[in-house]
Amino acid sequence: MTLTDADLKTLYQLLVSVRQLDKAAVAWQRQGIFPTYAPALGQEAAQVGSAYVLDRTRDFAFPTYREIGVARALGVNMAEYLATHKALWHGGLYDPVTSRLAPIQAVVAGSVLHAVGWALGAKLDAADTTDLPVAMTYFGDGASSQGDVHEAMNFAGVMQVPVVFFVQNNCWAISLPTHEQVAGNDIAARAHGYGIPALRIDGNDVTAVIDACSRAVAHARAGRGPVLVEALTYRRGPHSTSDDPGRYRSLEQERADAGDDPIEMLRRALEARGDIAEAFFADVQTNAEQEQDEVFEQLATMTTRPGREMFDYVFQQPTAVLRAQQAHWQSETEYDA
């Protein structure tokens, strides 16, 4: 994918927007608006760059609970996305089909299996197996040790499904450094055991992410099977708002190990071109702050969803057990269906 000046400006706007919303979400949790939140500080380039290459008319992204940058890059309504963190609805209030973003997945590595299943279905449905829809699935270095990941990669390798496994190696599996929980400290190397090609890249460089993911998507789209991309980045804050990183690393260690800031990297690249006015960067920040305020206003108007929806969207054809549970719930809550 060849990036134009317009692309680079758009990417910068996305990175700044994501960081502003991410910082705001942490603040909203501290204010009691969100019960909890998983920050993405430092991982903006990995998320935005990987999603930027997807074809929104046919591809599908499968996130975890931390992919705010993926959602923003795909154009998802951010208030509807953050509704999950406000505990209004599990998985987000946005429409996954139209947005091409699967519901937020809180189960560690659960989205990886879903992506492979979707990709297999897309391959089976395709009239042309050399021009396939592609699934992009996200997980972290900690999740890479889950059995679900290995089952998914093995199945994808055997069935040659069009899926890109995108690993954000942010150096920390909650409180454990990657080298203490990933044997060999190289997640990309694992892919070769399943016959899957892999790329290991600088996840803080949005242009490097786009280059790698463009090649990975093209490989999968052509019917040549899955690819694993390991983006080396750094989690610059806590694992979640209930985590205290000061218990397992120092602030000095964090500053020394974090590497280049993704936003500053892209800003330097834009400034090096010599034709970007300083006003551009100021306007981007102002627009990001305005967007944050608009999202907050939308969130403030959102109310609790009807309780019956706990049962409405479980099965297409509700089972007798589910109906009995719903009847019991209604009798206890005096809810009139």
XYZ file of C-alpha atoms in Angstrom:
337
model
C 0.000 0.000 0.000
C 1.542 3.280 -1.128
C 0.842 6.060 1.349
C 0.135 9.545 0.022
C 0.558 12.808 1.926
C -3.188 12.740 2.497
C -2.906 9.245 3.993
C -0.177 10.341 6.392
C -2.235 13.323 7.538
C -5.263 11.100 8.050
C -3.181 8.631 10.019
C -1.841 11.395 12.237
C -5.386 12.611 12.881
C -6.440 9.062 13.796
C -3.515 8.544 16.168
C -4.183 11.798 18.001
C -7.918 11.108 18.137
C -7.332 7.654 19.600
C -4.935 8.928 22.234
C -7.297 11.727 23.259
C -10.237 9.337 23.596
C -8.090 6.788 25.404
C -6.884 9.350 27.947
C -10.437 10.597 28.381
C -11.725 7.071 28.975
C -9.230 6.627 31.813
C -10.378 9.930 33.314
C -14.027 8.901 32.968
C -13.283 5.678 34.818
C -11.617 7.641 37.624
C -14.747 9.815 37.797
C -16.975 6.744 38.169
C -18.531 6.939 34.700
C -16.901 3.669 33.589
C -16.563 0.701 35.944
C -13.282 -0.267 34.296
C -11.224 0.396 31.190
C -8.175 -1.131 29.459
C -5.923 1.679 28.154
C -4.168 1.499 24.787
C -1.564 4.192 25.466
C 1.477 3.518 23.272
C -0.315 1.057 20.994
C -2.091 3.574 18.771
C 0.068 2.977 15.687
C -0.269 -0.806 15.865
C -4.038 -0.600 16.081
C -4.699 2.188 13.611
C -2.193 0.941 11.053
C -3.474 -2.624 11.029
C -7.100 -1.580 10.623
C -6.287 1.063 8.003
C -5.476 -1.569 5.361
C -8.755 -3.459 5.676
C -11.452 -3.311 3.014
C -14.537 -2.180 4.938
C -16.842 -3.579 2.276
C -15.845 -7.192 2.907
C -13.106 -7.718 5.531
C -13.779 -8.168 9.250
C -11.810 -7.262 12.385
C -12.042 -9.271 15.608
C -10.939 -7.200 18.626
C -10.175 -7.879 22.266
C -11.129 -5.377 24.978
C -8.299 -2.934 24.141
C -8.754 -2.113 20.441
C -10.084 1.439 20.663
C -7.707 2.382 17.830
C -9.088 -0.321 15.554
C -12.633 0.860 16.194
C -11.733 4.485 15.493
C -9.853 3.615 12.290
C -12.837 1.637 11.011
C -15.160 4.585 11.604
C -17.176 3.028 14.435
C -19.328 5.400 16.482
C -17.088 5.788 19.522
C -19.858 6.382 22.020
C -21.492 3.135 20.900
C -18.108 1.430 21.186
C -17.488 2.759 24.691
C -20.977 1.754 25.838
C -19.438 -1.568 26.857
C -17.063 0.195 29.243
C -20.030 2.069 30.687
C -21.549 -1.390 31.336
C -24.585 -0.656 29.162
C -24.141 -3.545 26.776
C -21.684 -6.396 26.411
C -19.688 -6.054 23.196
C -20.690 -2.504 22.247
C -23.887 -0.926 20.908
C -22.519 -0.462 17.372
C -23.656 -2.716 14.517
C -20.871 -5.260 13.885
C -22.099 -6.120 10.388
C -22.032 -2.591 9.019
C -18.933 -1.505 10.958
C -16.978 -4.694 10.112
C -15.850 -4.878 13.740
C -16.928 -7.890 15.755
C -18.252 -7.259 19.281
C -15.658 -6.440 21.928
C -14.306 -9.707 23.335
C -13.440 -9.876 27.030
C -12.427 -13.548 26.967
C -8.648 -13.667 26.543
C -7.893 -15.021 23.029
C -11.574 -15.775 22.390
C -11.729 -13.529 19.329
C -8.968 -15.547 17.623
C -11.169 -18.628 17.286
C -14.083 -16.509 16.085
C -11.920 -14.945 13.382
C -10.747 -18.288 12.042
C -14.319 -19.590 11.954
C -15.487 -16.503 10.081
C -12.567 -16.750 7.648
C -13.339 -20.389 6.915
C -16.958 -19.478 6.204
C -15.836 -16.649 3.920
C -13.603 -19.040 2.016
C -16.360 -21.638 1.645
C -18.809 -19.004 0.421
C -16.418 -17.378 -2.043
C -16.895 -17.799 -5.763
C -13.282 -16.754 -6.351
C -10.776 -18.221 -3.885
C -8.035 -15.952 -5.211
C -9.859 -12.809 -4.070
C -11.139 -13.531 -0.580
C -12.510 -11.471 2.287
C -9.950 -11.383 5.115
C -10.282 -11.587 8.892
C -7.889 -9.587 11.085
C -7.757 -10.881 14.637
C -6.107 -9.173 17.595
C -4.436 -10.537 20.707
C -1.540 -9.705 22.988
C 1.684 -11.375 24.032
C 0.003 -12.702 27.168
C -2.901 -14.168 25.205
C -0.459 -15.883 22.843
C 0.080 -18.523 25.543
C -3.603 -19.479 25.580
C -4.530 -22.814 24.046
C -7.178 -21.135 21.902
C -4.468 -19.323 19.943
C -2.615 -22.511 19.129
C -5.796 -24.335 18.134
C -6.774 -21.402 15.920
C -3.375 -21.185 14.209
C -3.207 -24.931 13.660
C -6.711 -25.032 12.178
C -6.037 -21.954 10.042
C -2.786 -23.459 8.782
C -4.395 -26.772 7.904
C -7.454 -25.229 6.232
C -5.524 -22.322 4.661
C -8.108 -19.754 5.692
C -7.779 -16.011 4.944
C -6.918 -14.673 8.396
C -4.201 -12.347 9.691
C -3.155 -12.985 13.300
C -2.107 -9.572 14.618
C -0.163 -9.784 17.880
C 0.466 -6.607 19.837
C 3.521 -7.522 21.867
C 3.457 -4.682 24.383
C 6.142 -6.328 26.544
C 3.840 -7.031 29.480
C 1.360 -9.849 30.132
C -0.352 -7.876 32.916
C 2.439 -7.886 35.538
C 4.793 -10.339 33.837
C 7.339 -9.284 31.196
C 7.003 -11.113 27.893
C 10.350 -12.894 28.176
C 9.155 -14.582 31.370
C 5.965 -16.013 29.875
C 6.813 -16.602 26.193
C 9.425 -19.310 25.760
C 12.046 -17.970 23.372
C 10.592 -14.451 23.650
C 9.564 -14.615 19.986
C 5.867 -15.022 19.209
C 6.365 -14.772 15.444
C 8.567 -17.882 15.537
C 5.625 -19.949 16.742
C 3.770 -19.461 13.479
C 6.276 -21.543 11.531
C 5.249 -24.609 13.500
C 1.841 -24.341 11.856
C 3.170 -23.616 8.371
C 2.232 -19.946 8.668
C 4.522 -17.148 7.440
C 5.235 -14.436 10.001
C 6.461 -10.852 10.141
C 8.037 -9.131 13.155
C 7.844 -5.341 12.949
C 8.161 -2.079 14.845
C 4.629 -1.586 16.140
C 5.300 2.046 17.047
C 5.880 2.982 13.397
C 2.474 3.269 11.753
C 3.977 3.137 8.242
C 5.813 -0.107 9.056
C 2.579 -1.564 10.425
C 0.702 -0.621 7.276
C 3.399 -2.087 5.033
C 3.436 -5.407 6.894
C -0.322 -5.677 7.198
C -0.838 -4.773 3.539
C 1.414 -7.662 2.548
C -0.243 -10.006 5.042
C -3.746 -9.130 3.855
C -2.724 -9.503 0.190
C -1.278 -12.949 0.969
C -4.464 -14.095 2.704
C -6.760 -12.499 0.137
C -5.033 -14.360 -2.690
C -5.987 -17.680 -1.091
C -2.484 -18.450 0.148
C -3.529 -18.921 3.753
C -2.950 -17.141 7.066
C -0.161 -14.806 8.183
C 1.011 -13.804 11.662
C 2.207 -10.253 12.304
C 3.971 -9.520 15.585
C 4.024 -5.787 16.276
C 6.619 -4.900 18.895
C 5.287 -2.005 20.935
C 4.975 -1.014 24.591
C 2.137 -0.642 27.071
C 2.865 2.797 28.507
C 0.294 2.590 31.273
C -1.481 -0.009 33.379
C -2.975 -3.211 32.026
C -6.359 -1.881 33.123
C -7.612 0.850 35.411
C -7.589 -1.659 38.289
C -3.875 -2.383 37.773
C -0.944 -0.606 39.451
C 2.147 -0.980 37.215
C 4.259 0.562 39.971
C 4.106 -2.799 41.744
C 6.122 -4.564 39.045
C 8.077 -1.871 37.156
C 9.472 1.550 37.925
C 8.632 4.751 36.106
C 12.291 4.983 35.074
C 12.098 1.486 33.582
C 8.936 2.375 31.723
C 10.511 5.493 30.218
C 13.676 3.631 29.238
C 11.918 0.662 27.642
C 8.950 2.322 25.941
C 10.818 3.304 22.775
C 9.570 5.936 20.356
C 6.178 7.468 20.902
C 3.991 6.469 17.905
C 2.513 9.941 17.513
C 5.851 11.711 17.760
C 7.350 9.313 15.187
C 4.711 10.187 12.627
C 4.872 13.888 13.464
C 8.619 13.922 12.814
C 8.054 12.165 9.492
C 5.472 14.760 8.487
C 7.659 17.660 9.600
C 10.581 16.247 7.603
C 8.539 16.714 4.427
C 8.791 20.449 4.986
C 5.342 21.417 3.721
C 3.218 20.789 6.816
C 2.253 23.991 8.623
C 2.375 24.082 12.423
C -1.299 25.015 12.359
C -2.099 21.521 11.069
C -0.893 19.886 14.286
C -2.720 22.403 16.454
C -5.946 21.898 14.502
C -5.670 18.124 14.842
C -5.406 18.424 18.616
C -8.322 20.842 18.799
C -10.494 18.562 16.678
C -9.583 15.564 18.841
C -10.645 17.428 21.961
C -13.918 18.440 20.320
C -14.533 14.829 19.315
C -13.884 13.753 22.915
C -16.529 16.222 24.144
C -19.048 14.991 21.572
C -18.477 11.366 22.583
C -18.942 12.288 26.232
C -22.227 14.044 25.458
C -23.491 10.965 23.608
C -22.458 8.695 26.457
C -24.231 10.917 28.966
C -27.552 10.427 27.178
C -27.261 6.635 27.089
C -29.446 4.816 29.578
C -29.581 1.233 30.799
C -30.737 -1.262 28.190
C -33.963 -3.273 28.718
C -33.259 -6.306 30.887
C -35.032 -8.663 28.495
C -32.151 -8.232 26.047
C -30.135 -10.593 28.262
C -32.301 -13.311 26.751
C -33.288 -11.900 23.354
C -29.877 -12.243 21.722
C -28.521 -15.516 23.099
C -29.933 -17.965 20.555
C -31.794 -17.494 17.296
C -34.196 -20.152 18.566
C -34.360 -19.906 22.394
C -34.032 -23.163 24.280
C -36.466 -24.376 26.925
C -33.843 -23.746 29.614
C -33.337 -20.155 28.452
C -37.098 -19.544 28.410
C -37.354 -20.916 31.932
C -34.557 -18.625 33.089
C -36.304 -15.654 31.481
C -39.600 -16.536 33.169
C -37.855 -16.843 36.536
C -36.115 -13.496 36.036
C -39.392 -11.833 35.080
C -41.154 -13.197 38.181
C -38.386 -11.919 40.448
C -38.133 -8.502 38.892
C -41.873 -8.098 38.169
C -40.834 -7.224 34.644
C -43.639 -7.152 32.107
C -42.394 -8.630 28.841
